[in-house]
PDB file of C-alpha atoms in Angstrom:
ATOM      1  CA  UNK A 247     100.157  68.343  97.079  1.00 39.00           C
ATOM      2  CA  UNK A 248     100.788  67.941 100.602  1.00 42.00           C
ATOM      3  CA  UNK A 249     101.755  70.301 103.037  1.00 47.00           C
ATOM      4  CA  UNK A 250     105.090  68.993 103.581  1.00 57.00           C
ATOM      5  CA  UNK A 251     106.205  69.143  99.948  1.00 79.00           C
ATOM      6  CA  UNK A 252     105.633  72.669  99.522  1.00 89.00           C
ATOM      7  CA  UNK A 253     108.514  74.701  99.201  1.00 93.00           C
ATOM      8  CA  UNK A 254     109.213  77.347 101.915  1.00 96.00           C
ATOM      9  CA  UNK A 255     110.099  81.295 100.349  1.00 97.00           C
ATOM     10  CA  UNK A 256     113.255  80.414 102.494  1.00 96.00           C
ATOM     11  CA  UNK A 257     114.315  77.707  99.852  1.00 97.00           C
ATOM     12  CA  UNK A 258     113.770  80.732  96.991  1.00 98.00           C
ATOM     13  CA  UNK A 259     117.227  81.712  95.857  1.00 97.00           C
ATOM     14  CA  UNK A 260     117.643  85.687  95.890  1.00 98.00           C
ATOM     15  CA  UNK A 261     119.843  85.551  93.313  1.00 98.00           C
ATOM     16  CA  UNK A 262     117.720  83.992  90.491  1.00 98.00           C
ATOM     17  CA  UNK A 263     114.838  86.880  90.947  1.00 98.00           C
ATOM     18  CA  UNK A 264     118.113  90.051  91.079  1.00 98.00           C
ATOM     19  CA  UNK A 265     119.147  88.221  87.812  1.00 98.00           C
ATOM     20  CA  UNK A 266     115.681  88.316  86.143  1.00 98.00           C
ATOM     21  CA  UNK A 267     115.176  91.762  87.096  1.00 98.00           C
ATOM     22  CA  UNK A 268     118.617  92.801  85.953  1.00 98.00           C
ATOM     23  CA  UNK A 269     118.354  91.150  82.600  1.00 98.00           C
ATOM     24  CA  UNK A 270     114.320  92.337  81.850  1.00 98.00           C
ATOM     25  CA  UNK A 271     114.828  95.454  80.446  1.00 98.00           C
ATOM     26  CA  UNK A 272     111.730  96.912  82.135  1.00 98.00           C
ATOM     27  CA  UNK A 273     111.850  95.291  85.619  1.00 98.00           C
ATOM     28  CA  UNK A 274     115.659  96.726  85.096  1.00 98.00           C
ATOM     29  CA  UNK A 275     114.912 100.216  84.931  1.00 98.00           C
ATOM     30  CA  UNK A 276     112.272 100.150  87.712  1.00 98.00           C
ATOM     31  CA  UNK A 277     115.058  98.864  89.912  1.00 98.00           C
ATOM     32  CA  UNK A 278     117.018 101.390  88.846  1.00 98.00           C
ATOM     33  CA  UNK A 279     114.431 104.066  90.080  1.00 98.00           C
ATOM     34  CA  UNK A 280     114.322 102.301  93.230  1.00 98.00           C
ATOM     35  CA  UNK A 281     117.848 102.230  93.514  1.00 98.00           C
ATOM     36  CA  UNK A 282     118.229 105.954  92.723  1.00 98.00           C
ATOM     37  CA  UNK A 283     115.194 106.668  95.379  1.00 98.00           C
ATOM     38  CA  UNK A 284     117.389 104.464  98.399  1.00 98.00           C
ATOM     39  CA  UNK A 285     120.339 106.628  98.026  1.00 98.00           C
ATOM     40  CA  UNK A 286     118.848 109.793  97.545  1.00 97.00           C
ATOM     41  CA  UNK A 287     116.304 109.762 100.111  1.00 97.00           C
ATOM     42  CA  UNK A 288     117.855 106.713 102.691  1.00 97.00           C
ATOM     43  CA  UNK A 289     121.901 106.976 102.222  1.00 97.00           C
ATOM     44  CA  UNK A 290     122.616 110.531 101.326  1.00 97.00           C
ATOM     45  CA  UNK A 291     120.254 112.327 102.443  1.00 98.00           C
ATOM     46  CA  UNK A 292     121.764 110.977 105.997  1.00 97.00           C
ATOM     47  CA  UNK A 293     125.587 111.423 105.105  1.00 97.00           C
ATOM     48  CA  UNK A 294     124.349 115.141 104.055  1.00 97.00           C
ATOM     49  CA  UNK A 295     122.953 115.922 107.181  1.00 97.00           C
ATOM     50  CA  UNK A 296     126.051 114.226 109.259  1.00 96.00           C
ATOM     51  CA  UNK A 297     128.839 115.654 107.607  1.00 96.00           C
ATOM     52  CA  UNK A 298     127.058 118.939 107.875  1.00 95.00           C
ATOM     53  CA  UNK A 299     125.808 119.434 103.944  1.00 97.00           C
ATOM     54  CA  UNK A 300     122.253 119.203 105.628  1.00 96.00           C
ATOM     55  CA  UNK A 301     120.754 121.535 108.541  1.00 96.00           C
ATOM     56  CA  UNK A 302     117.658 118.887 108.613  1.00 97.00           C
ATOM     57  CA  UNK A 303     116.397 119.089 112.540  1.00 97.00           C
ATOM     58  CA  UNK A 304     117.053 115.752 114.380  1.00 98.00           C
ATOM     59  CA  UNK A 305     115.021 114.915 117.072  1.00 98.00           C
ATOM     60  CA  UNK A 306     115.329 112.280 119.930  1.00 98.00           C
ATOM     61  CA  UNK A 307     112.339 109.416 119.862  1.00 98.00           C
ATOM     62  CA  UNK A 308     113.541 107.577 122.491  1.00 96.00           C
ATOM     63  CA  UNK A 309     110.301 106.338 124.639  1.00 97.00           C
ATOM     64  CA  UNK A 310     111.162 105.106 128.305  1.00 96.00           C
ATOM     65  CA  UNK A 311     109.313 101.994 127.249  1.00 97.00           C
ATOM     66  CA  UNK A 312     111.900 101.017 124.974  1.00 97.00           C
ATOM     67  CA  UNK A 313     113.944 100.160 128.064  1.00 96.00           C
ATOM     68  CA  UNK A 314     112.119  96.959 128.884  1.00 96.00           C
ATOM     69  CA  UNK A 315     112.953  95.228 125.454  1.00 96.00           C
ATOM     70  CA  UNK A 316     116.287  93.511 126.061  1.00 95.00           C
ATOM     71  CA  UNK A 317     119.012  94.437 123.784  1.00 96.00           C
ATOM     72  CA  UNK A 318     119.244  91.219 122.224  1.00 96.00           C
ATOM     73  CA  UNK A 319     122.395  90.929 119.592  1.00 96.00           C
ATOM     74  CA  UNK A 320     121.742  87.282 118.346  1.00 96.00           C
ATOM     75  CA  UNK A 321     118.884  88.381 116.791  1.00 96.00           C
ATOM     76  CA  UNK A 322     121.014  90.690 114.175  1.00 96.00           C
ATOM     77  CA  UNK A 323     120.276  87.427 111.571  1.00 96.00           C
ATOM     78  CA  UNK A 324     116.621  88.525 111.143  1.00 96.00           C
ATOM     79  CA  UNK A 325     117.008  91.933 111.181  1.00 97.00           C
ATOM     80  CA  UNK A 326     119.923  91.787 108.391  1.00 95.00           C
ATOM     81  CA  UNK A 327     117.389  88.892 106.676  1.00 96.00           C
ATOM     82  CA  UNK A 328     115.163  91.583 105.613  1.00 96.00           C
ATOM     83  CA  UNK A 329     116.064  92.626 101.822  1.00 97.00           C
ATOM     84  CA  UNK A 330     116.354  89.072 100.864  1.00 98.00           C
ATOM     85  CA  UNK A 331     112.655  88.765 102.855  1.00 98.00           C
ATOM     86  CA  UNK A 332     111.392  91.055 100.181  1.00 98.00           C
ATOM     87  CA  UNK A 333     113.172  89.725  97.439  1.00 98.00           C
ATOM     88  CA  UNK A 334     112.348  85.885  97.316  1.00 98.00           C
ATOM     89  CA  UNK A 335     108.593  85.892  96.862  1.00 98.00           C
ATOM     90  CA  UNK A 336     109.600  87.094  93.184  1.00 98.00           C
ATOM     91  CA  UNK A 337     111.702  84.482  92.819  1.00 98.00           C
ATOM     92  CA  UNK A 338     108.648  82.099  93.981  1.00 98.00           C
ATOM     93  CA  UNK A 339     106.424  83.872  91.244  1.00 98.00           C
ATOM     94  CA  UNK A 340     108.632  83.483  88.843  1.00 98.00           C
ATOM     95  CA  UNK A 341     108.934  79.833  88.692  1.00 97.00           C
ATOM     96  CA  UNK A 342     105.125  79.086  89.680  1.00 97.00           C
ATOM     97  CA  UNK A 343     103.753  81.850  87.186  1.00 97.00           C
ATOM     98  CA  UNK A 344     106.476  82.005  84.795  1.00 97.00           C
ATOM     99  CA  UNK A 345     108.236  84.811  84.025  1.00 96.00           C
ATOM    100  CA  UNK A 346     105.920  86.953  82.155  1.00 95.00           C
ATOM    101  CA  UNK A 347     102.774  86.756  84.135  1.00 97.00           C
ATOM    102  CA  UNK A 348     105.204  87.419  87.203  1.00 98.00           C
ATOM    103  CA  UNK A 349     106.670  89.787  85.347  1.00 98.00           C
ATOM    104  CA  UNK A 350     103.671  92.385  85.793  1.00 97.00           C
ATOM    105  CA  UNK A 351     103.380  91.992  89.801  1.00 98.00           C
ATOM    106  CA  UNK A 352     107.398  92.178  90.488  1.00 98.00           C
ATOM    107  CA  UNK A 353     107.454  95.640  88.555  1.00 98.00           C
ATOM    108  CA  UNK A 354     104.093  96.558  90.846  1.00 98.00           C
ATOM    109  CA  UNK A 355     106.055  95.353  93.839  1.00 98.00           C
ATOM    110  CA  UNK A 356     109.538  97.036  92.970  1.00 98.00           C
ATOM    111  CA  UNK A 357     107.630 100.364  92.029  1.00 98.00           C
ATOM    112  CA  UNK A 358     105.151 100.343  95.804  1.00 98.00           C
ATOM    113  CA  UNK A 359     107.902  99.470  97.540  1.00 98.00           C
ATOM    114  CA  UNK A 360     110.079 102.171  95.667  1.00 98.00           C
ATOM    115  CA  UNK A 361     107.327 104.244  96.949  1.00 98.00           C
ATOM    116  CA  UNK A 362     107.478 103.605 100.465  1.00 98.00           C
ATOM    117  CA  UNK A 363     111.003 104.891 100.133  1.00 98.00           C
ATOM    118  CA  UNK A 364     110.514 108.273  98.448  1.00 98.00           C
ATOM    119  CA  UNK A 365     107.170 108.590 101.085  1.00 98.00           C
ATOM    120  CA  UNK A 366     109.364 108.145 103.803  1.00 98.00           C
ATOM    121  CA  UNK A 367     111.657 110.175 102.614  1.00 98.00           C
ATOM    122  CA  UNK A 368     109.044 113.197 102.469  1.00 97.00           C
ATOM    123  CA  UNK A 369     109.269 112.342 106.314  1.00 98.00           C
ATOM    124  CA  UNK A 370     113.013 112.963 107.045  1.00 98.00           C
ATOM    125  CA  UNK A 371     113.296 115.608 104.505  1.00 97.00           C
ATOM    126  CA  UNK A 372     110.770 117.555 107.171  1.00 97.00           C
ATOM    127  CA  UNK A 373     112.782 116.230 110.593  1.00 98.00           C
ATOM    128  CA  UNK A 374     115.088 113.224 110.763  1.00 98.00           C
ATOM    129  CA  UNK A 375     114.843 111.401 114.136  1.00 98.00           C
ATOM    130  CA  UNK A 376     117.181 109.126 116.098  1.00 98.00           C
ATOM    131  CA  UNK A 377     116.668 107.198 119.318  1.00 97.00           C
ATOM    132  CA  UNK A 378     120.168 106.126 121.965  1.00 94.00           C
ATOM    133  CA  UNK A 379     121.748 103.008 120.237  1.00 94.00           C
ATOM    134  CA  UNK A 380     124.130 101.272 121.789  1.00 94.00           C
ATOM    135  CA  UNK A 381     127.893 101.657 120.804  1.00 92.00           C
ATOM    136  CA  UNK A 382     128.379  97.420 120.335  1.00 95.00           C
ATOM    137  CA  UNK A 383     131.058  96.869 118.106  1.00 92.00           C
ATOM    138  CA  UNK A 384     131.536  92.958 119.017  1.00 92.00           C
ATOM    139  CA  UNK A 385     130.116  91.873 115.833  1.00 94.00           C
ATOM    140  CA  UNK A 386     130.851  92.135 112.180  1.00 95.00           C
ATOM    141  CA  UNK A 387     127.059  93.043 110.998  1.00 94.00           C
ATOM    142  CA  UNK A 388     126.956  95.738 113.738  1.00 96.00           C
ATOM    143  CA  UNK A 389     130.358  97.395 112.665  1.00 95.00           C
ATOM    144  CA  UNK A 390     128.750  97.161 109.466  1.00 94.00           C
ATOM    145  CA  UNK A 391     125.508  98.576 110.605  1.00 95.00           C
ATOM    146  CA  UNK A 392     126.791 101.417 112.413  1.00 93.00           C
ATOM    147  CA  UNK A 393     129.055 102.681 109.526  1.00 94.00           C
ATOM    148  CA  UNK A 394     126.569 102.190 106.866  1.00 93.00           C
ATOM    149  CA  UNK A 395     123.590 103.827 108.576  1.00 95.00           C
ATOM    150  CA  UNK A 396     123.897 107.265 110.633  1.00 96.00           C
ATOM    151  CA  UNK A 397     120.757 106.351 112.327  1.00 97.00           C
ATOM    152  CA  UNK A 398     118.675 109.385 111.840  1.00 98.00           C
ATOM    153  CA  UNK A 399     116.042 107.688 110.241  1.00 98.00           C
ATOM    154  CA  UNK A 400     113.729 106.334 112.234  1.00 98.00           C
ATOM    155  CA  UNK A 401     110.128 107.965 112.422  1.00 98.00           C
ATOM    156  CA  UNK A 402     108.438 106.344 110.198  1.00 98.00           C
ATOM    157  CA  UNK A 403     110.954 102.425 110.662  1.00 98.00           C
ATOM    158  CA  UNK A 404     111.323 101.759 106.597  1.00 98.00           C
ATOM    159  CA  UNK A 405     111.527  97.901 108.095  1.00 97.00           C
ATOM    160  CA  UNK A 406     108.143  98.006 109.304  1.00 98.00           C
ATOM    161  CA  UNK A 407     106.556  99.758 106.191  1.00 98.00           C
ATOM    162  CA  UNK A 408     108.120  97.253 104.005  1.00 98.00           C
ATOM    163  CA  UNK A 409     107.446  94.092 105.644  1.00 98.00           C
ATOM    164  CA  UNK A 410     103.795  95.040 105.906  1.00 98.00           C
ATOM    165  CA  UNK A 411     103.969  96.185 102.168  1.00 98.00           C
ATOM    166  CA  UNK A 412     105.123  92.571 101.575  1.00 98.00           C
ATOM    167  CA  UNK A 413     102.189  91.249 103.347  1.00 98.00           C
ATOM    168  CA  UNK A 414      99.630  93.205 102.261  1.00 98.00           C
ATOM    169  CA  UNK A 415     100.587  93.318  98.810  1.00 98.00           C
ATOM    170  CA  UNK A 416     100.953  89.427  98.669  1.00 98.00           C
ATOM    171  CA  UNK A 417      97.608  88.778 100.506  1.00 97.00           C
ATOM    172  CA  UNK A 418      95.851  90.723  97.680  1.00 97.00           C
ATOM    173  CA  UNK A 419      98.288  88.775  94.964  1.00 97.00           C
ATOM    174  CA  UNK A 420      97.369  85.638  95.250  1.00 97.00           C
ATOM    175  CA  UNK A 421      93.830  85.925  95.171  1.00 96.00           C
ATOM    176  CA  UNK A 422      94.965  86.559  91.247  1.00 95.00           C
ATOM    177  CA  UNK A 423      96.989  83.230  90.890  1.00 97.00           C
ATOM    178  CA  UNK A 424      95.460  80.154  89.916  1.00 96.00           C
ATOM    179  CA  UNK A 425      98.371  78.694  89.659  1.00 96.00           C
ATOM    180  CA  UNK A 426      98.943  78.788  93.522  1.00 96.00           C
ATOM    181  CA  UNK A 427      97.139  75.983  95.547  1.00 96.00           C
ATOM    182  CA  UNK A 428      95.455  77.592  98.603  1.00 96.00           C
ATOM    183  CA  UNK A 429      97.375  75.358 100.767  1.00 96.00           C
ATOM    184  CA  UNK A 430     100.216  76.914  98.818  1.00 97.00           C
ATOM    185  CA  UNK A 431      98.833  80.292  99.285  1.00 97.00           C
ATOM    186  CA  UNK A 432      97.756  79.914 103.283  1.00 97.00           C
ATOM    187  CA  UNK A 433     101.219  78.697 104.334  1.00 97.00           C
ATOM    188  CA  UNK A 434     103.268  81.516 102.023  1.00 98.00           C
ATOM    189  CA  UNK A 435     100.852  83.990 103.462  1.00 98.00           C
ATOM    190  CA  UNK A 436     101.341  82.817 107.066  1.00 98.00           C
ATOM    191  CA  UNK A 437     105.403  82.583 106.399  1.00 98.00           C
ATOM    192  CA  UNK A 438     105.297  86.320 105.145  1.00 98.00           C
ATOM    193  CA  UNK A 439     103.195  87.265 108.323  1.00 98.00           C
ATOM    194  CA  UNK A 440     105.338  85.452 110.782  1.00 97.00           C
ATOM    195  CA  UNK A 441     108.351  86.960 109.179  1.00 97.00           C
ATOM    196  CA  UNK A 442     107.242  90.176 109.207  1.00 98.00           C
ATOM    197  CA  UNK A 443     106.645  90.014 112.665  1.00 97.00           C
ATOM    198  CA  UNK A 444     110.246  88.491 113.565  1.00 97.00           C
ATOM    199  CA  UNK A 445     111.936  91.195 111.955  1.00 97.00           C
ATOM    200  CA  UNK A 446     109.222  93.841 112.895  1.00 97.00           C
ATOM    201  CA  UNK A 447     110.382  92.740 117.037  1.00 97.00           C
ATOM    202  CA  UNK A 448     113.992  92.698 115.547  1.00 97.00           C
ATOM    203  CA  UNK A 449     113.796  96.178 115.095  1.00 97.00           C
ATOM    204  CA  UNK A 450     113.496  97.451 118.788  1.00 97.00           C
ATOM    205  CA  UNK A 451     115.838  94.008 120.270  1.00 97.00           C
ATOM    206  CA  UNK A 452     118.665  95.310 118.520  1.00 97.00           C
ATOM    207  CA  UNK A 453     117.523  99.070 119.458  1.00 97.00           C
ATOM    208  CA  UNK A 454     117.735 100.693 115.686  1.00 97.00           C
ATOM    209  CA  UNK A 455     114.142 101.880 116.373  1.00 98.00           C
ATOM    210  CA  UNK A 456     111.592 103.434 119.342  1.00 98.00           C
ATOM    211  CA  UNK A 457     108.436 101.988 119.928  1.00 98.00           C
ATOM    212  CA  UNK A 458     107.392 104.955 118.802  1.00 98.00           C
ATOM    213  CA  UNK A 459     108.787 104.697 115.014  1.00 98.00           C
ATOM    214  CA  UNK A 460     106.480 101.409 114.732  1.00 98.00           C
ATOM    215  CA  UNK A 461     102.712 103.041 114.870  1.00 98.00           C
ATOM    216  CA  UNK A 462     104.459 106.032 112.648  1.00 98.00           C
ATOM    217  CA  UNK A 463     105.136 103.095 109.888  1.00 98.00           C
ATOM    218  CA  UNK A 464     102.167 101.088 110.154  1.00 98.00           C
ATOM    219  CA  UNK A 465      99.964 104.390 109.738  1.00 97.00           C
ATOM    220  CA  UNK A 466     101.887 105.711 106.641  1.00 97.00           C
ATOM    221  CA  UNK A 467     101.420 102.397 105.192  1.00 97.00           C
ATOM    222  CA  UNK A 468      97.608 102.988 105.351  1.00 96.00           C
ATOM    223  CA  UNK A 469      98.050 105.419 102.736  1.00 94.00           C
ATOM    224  CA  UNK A 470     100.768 103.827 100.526  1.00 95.00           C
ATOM    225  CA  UNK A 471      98.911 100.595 100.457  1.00 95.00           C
ATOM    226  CA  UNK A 472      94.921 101.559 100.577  1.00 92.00           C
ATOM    227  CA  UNK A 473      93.014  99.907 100.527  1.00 93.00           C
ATOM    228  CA  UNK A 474      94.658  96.906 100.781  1.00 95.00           C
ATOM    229  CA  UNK A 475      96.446  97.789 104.147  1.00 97.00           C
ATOM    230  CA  UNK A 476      93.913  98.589 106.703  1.00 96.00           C
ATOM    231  CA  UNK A 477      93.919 100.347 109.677  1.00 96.00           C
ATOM    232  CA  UNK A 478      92.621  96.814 111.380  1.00 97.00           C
ATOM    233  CA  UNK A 479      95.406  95.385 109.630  1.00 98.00           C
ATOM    234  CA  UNK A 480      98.003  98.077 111.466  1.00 98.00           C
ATOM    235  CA  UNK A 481      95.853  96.362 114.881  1.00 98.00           C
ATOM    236  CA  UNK A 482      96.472  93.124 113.775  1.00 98.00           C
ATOM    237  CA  UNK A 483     100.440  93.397 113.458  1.00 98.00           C
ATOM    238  CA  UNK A 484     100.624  95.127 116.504  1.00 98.00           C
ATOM    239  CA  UNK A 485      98.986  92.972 118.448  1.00 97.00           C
ATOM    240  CA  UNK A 486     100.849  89.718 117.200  1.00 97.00           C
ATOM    241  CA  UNK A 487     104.170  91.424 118.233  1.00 96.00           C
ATOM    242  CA  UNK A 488     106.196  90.076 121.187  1.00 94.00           C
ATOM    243  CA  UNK A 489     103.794  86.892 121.114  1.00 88.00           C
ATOM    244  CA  UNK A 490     106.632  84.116 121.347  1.00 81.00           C
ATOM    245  CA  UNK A 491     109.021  85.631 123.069  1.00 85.00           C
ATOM    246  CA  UNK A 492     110.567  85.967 126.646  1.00 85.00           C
ATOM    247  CA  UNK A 493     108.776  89.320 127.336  1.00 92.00           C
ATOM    248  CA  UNK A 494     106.466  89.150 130.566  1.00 92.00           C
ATOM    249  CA  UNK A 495     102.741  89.299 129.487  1.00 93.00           C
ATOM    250  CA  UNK A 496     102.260  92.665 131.962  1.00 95.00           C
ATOM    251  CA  UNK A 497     105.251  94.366 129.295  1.00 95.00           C
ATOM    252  CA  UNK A 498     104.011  93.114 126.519  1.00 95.00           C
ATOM    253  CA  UNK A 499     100.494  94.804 127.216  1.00 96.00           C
ATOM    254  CA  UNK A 500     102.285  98.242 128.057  1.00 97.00           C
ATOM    255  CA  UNK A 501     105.008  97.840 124.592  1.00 97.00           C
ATOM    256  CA  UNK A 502     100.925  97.275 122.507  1.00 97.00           C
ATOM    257  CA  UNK A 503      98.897  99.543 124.460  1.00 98.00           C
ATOM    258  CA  UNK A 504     101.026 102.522 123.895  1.00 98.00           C
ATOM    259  CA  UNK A 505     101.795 101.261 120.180  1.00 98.00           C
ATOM    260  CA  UNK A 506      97.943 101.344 119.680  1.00 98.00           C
ATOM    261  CA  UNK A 507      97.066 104.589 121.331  1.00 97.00           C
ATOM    262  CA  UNK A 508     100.060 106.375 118.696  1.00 97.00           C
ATOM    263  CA  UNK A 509      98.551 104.530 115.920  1.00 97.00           C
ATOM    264  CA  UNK A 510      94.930 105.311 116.397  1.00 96.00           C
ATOM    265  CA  UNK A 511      96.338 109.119 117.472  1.00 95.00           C
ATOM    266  CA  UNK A 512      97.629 109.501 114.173  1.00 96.00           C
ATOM    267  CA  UNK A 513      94.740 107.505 112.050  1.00 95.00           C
ATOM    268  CA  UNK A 514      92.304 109.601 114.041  1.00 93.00           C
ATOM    269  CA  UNK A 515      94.327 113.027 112.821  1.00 90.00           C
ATOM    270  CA  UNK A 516      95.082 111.730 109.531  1.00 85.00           C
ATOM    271  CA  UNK A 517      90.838 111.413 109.234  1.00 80.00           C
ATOM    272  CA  UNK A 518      90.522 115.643 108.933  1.00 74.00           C
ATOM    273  CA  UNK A 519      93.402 116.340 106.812  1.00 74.00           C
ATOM    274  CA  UNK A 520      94.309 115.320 103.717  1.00 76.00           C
ATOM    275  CA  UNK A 521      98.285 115.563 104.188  1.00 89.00           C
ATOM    276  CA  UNK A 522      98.942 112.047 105.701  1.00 93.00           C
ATOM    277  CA  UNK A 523     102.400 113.693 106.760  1.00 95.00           C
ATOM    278  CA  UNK A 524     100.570 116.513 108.887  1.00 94.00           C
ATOM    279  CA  UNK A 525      99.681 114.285 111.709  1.00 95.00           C
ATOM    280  CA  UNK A 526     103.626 112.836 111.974  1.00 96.00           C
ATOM    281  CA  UNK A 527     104.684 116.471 111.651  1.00 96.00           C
ATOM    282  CA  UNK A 528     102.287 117.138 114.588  1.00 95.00           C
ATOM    283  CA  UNK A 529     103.388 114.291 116.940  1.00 97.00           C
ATOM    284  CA  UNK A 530     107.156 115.209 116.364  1.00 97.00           C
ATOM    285  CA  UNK A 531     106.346 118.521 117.317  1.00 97.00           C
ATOM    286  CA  UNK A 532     104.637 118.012 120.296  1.00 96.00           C
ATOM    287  CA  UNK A 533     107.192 115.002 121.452  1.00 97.00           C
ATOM    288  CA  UNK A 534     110.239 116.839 121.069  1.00 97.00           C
ATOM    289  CA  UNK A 535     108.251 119.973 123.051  1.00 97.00           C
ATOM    290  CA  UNK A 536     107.158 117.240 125.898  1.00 95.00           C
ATOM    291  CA  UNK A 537     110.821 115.986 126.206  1.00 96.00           C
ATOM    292  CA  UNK A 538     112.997 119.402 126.451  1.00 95.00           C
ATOM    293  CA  UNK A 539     113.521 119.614 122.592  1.00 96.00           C
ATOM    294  CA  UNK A 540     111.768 122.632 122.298  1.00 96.00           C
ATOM    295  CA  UNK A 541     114.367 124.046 120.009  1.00 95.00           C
ATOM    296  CA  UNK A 542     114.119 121.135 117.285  1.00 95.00           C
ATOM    297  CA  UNK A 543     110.455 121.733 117.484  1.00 96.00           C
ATOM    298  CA  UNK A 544     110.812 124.857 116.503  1.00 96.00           C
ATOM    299  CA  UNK A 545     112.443 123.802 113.465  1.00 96.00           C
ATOM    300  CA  UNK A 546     110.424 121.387 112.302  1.00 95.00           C
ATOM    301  CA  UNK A 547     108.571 123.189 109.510  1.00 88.00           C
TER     302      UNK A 547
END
């Protein structure tokens, strides 16, 4: 098989793998669960706190760093590209494996990534956080945006903890699939990685996250996902951000330095206590003390 006749994820249809999910009983009621997990602990958990059901301390992550990334609409495609990024690999291992081999990893998949929701949602439950987004109404998918999502969920970015859940889990997947070519297998990898990153960047160009939400992601997912998800591996994303873009080389090094010194700050915390949620609790603490939100910090429990 040559390189050129291998089909990209992007050719998967999303619609095939929400079908086979919705008519397998048990992939069925695992969605379900993850369904019931995204609008208790993403949607209403958010609505509670902004219509006042909630008293859930907010605080401000805003980094002055975030200032040099351009706020860059046209790249709302990528960001918005992100459930369907997560969804077509099934679709892929459903016709290369057939269904009931793939069967066994999408309900894996569905139930880690359901996971990463309720984790993250251990997070906000503790202290919500927000950063300054910009009122742009120009476009549909940011009306959209804006009155879907409140925007106090930021620390730990549930885009960066899934896309590197996709990665991480796939990388360890295929070494389990003989029926995958490793040409097949090296160029889906490398598509999942590259896309990752694009919507990982996405994140901060359209300013629904802080470069401060990123590290807070990456190190979570060094629990969710050990040991497949490494701390190198958290290095290794970082480090590939902001590669092929416009960004001068001197910001790019100040956007990854500070990225790496949170992340290692909260892998080397995370090393003496067992609570993986202690060291996050710690940093919002001390951040909202160190920028005149002394009064959330005191709420933070």
């Amino acid at each position: 098989m040559t390189e050129n006749k291998i089909k990209s994820l992007k050719d998967y249809s999303v619609a095939k793998a929400v079908w086979h999910v919705i008519l397998t009983p048990r992939l069925c009621l695992t969605m379900v669960n993850f369904i019931v997990i995204v609008l208790k602990d993403f949607f209403i958990i958010q609505f509670a706190r902004k219509f006042g059901f909630s008293k859930i301390p907010i605080a401000k992550v805003d980094n002055e760093l975030d200032e040099k990334i351009p706020f860059t609409p046209s790249k709302i495609g990528t960001y918005l590209d992100f459930t369907a990024f997560w969804i077509r690999p099934m679709t892929m291992m459903i016709e290369k494996l057939g269904r009931k081999k793939a069967n066994k990893y999408i309900e894996d998949y569905i139930k880690k990534i359901t996971l990463t929701y309720h984790s993250a949602g251990r997070v906000y439950r503790m202290c919500m956080s927000t950063t300054a987004r910009p009122k742009y109404y120009k476009m549909f998918y940011f009306r959209v945006i804006h009155f879907f999502d409140p925007h106090y969920l930021c620390v730990p970015s549930l885009h960066i903890s899934v896309v590197s859940l996709v990665w991480s889990f796939y990388r360890e997947a295929f070494k389990e699939m003989p029926e995958l070519t490793q040409q097949e297998k090296d160029l889906y990898i490398n598509e999942i990685y590259t896309g990752a990153i694009k919507i990982a960047e996405t994140v901060l160009y359209i300013k629904q996250h802080s470069v401060n939400c990123i590290p807070a992601a990456l190190y979570m997912m060094t629990f969710l996902m050990r040991p497949y998800f490494t701390a190198e591996d958290g290095i290794l994303f970082l480090r590939d951000m902001f590669v092929n873009t416009n960004i001068s080389e001197e910001t790019q090094k100040e956007l990854k330095d500070y990225m790496y010194f949170i992340f290692e700050r909260f892998l080397l915390v995370g090393i003496t206590d067992d609570n993986w949620i202690a060291p996050i609790r710690t940093w919002l603490k001390e951040y909202c003390i160190n920028s005149n939100q002394a009064y959330i910090a005191r709420k933070i429990k």
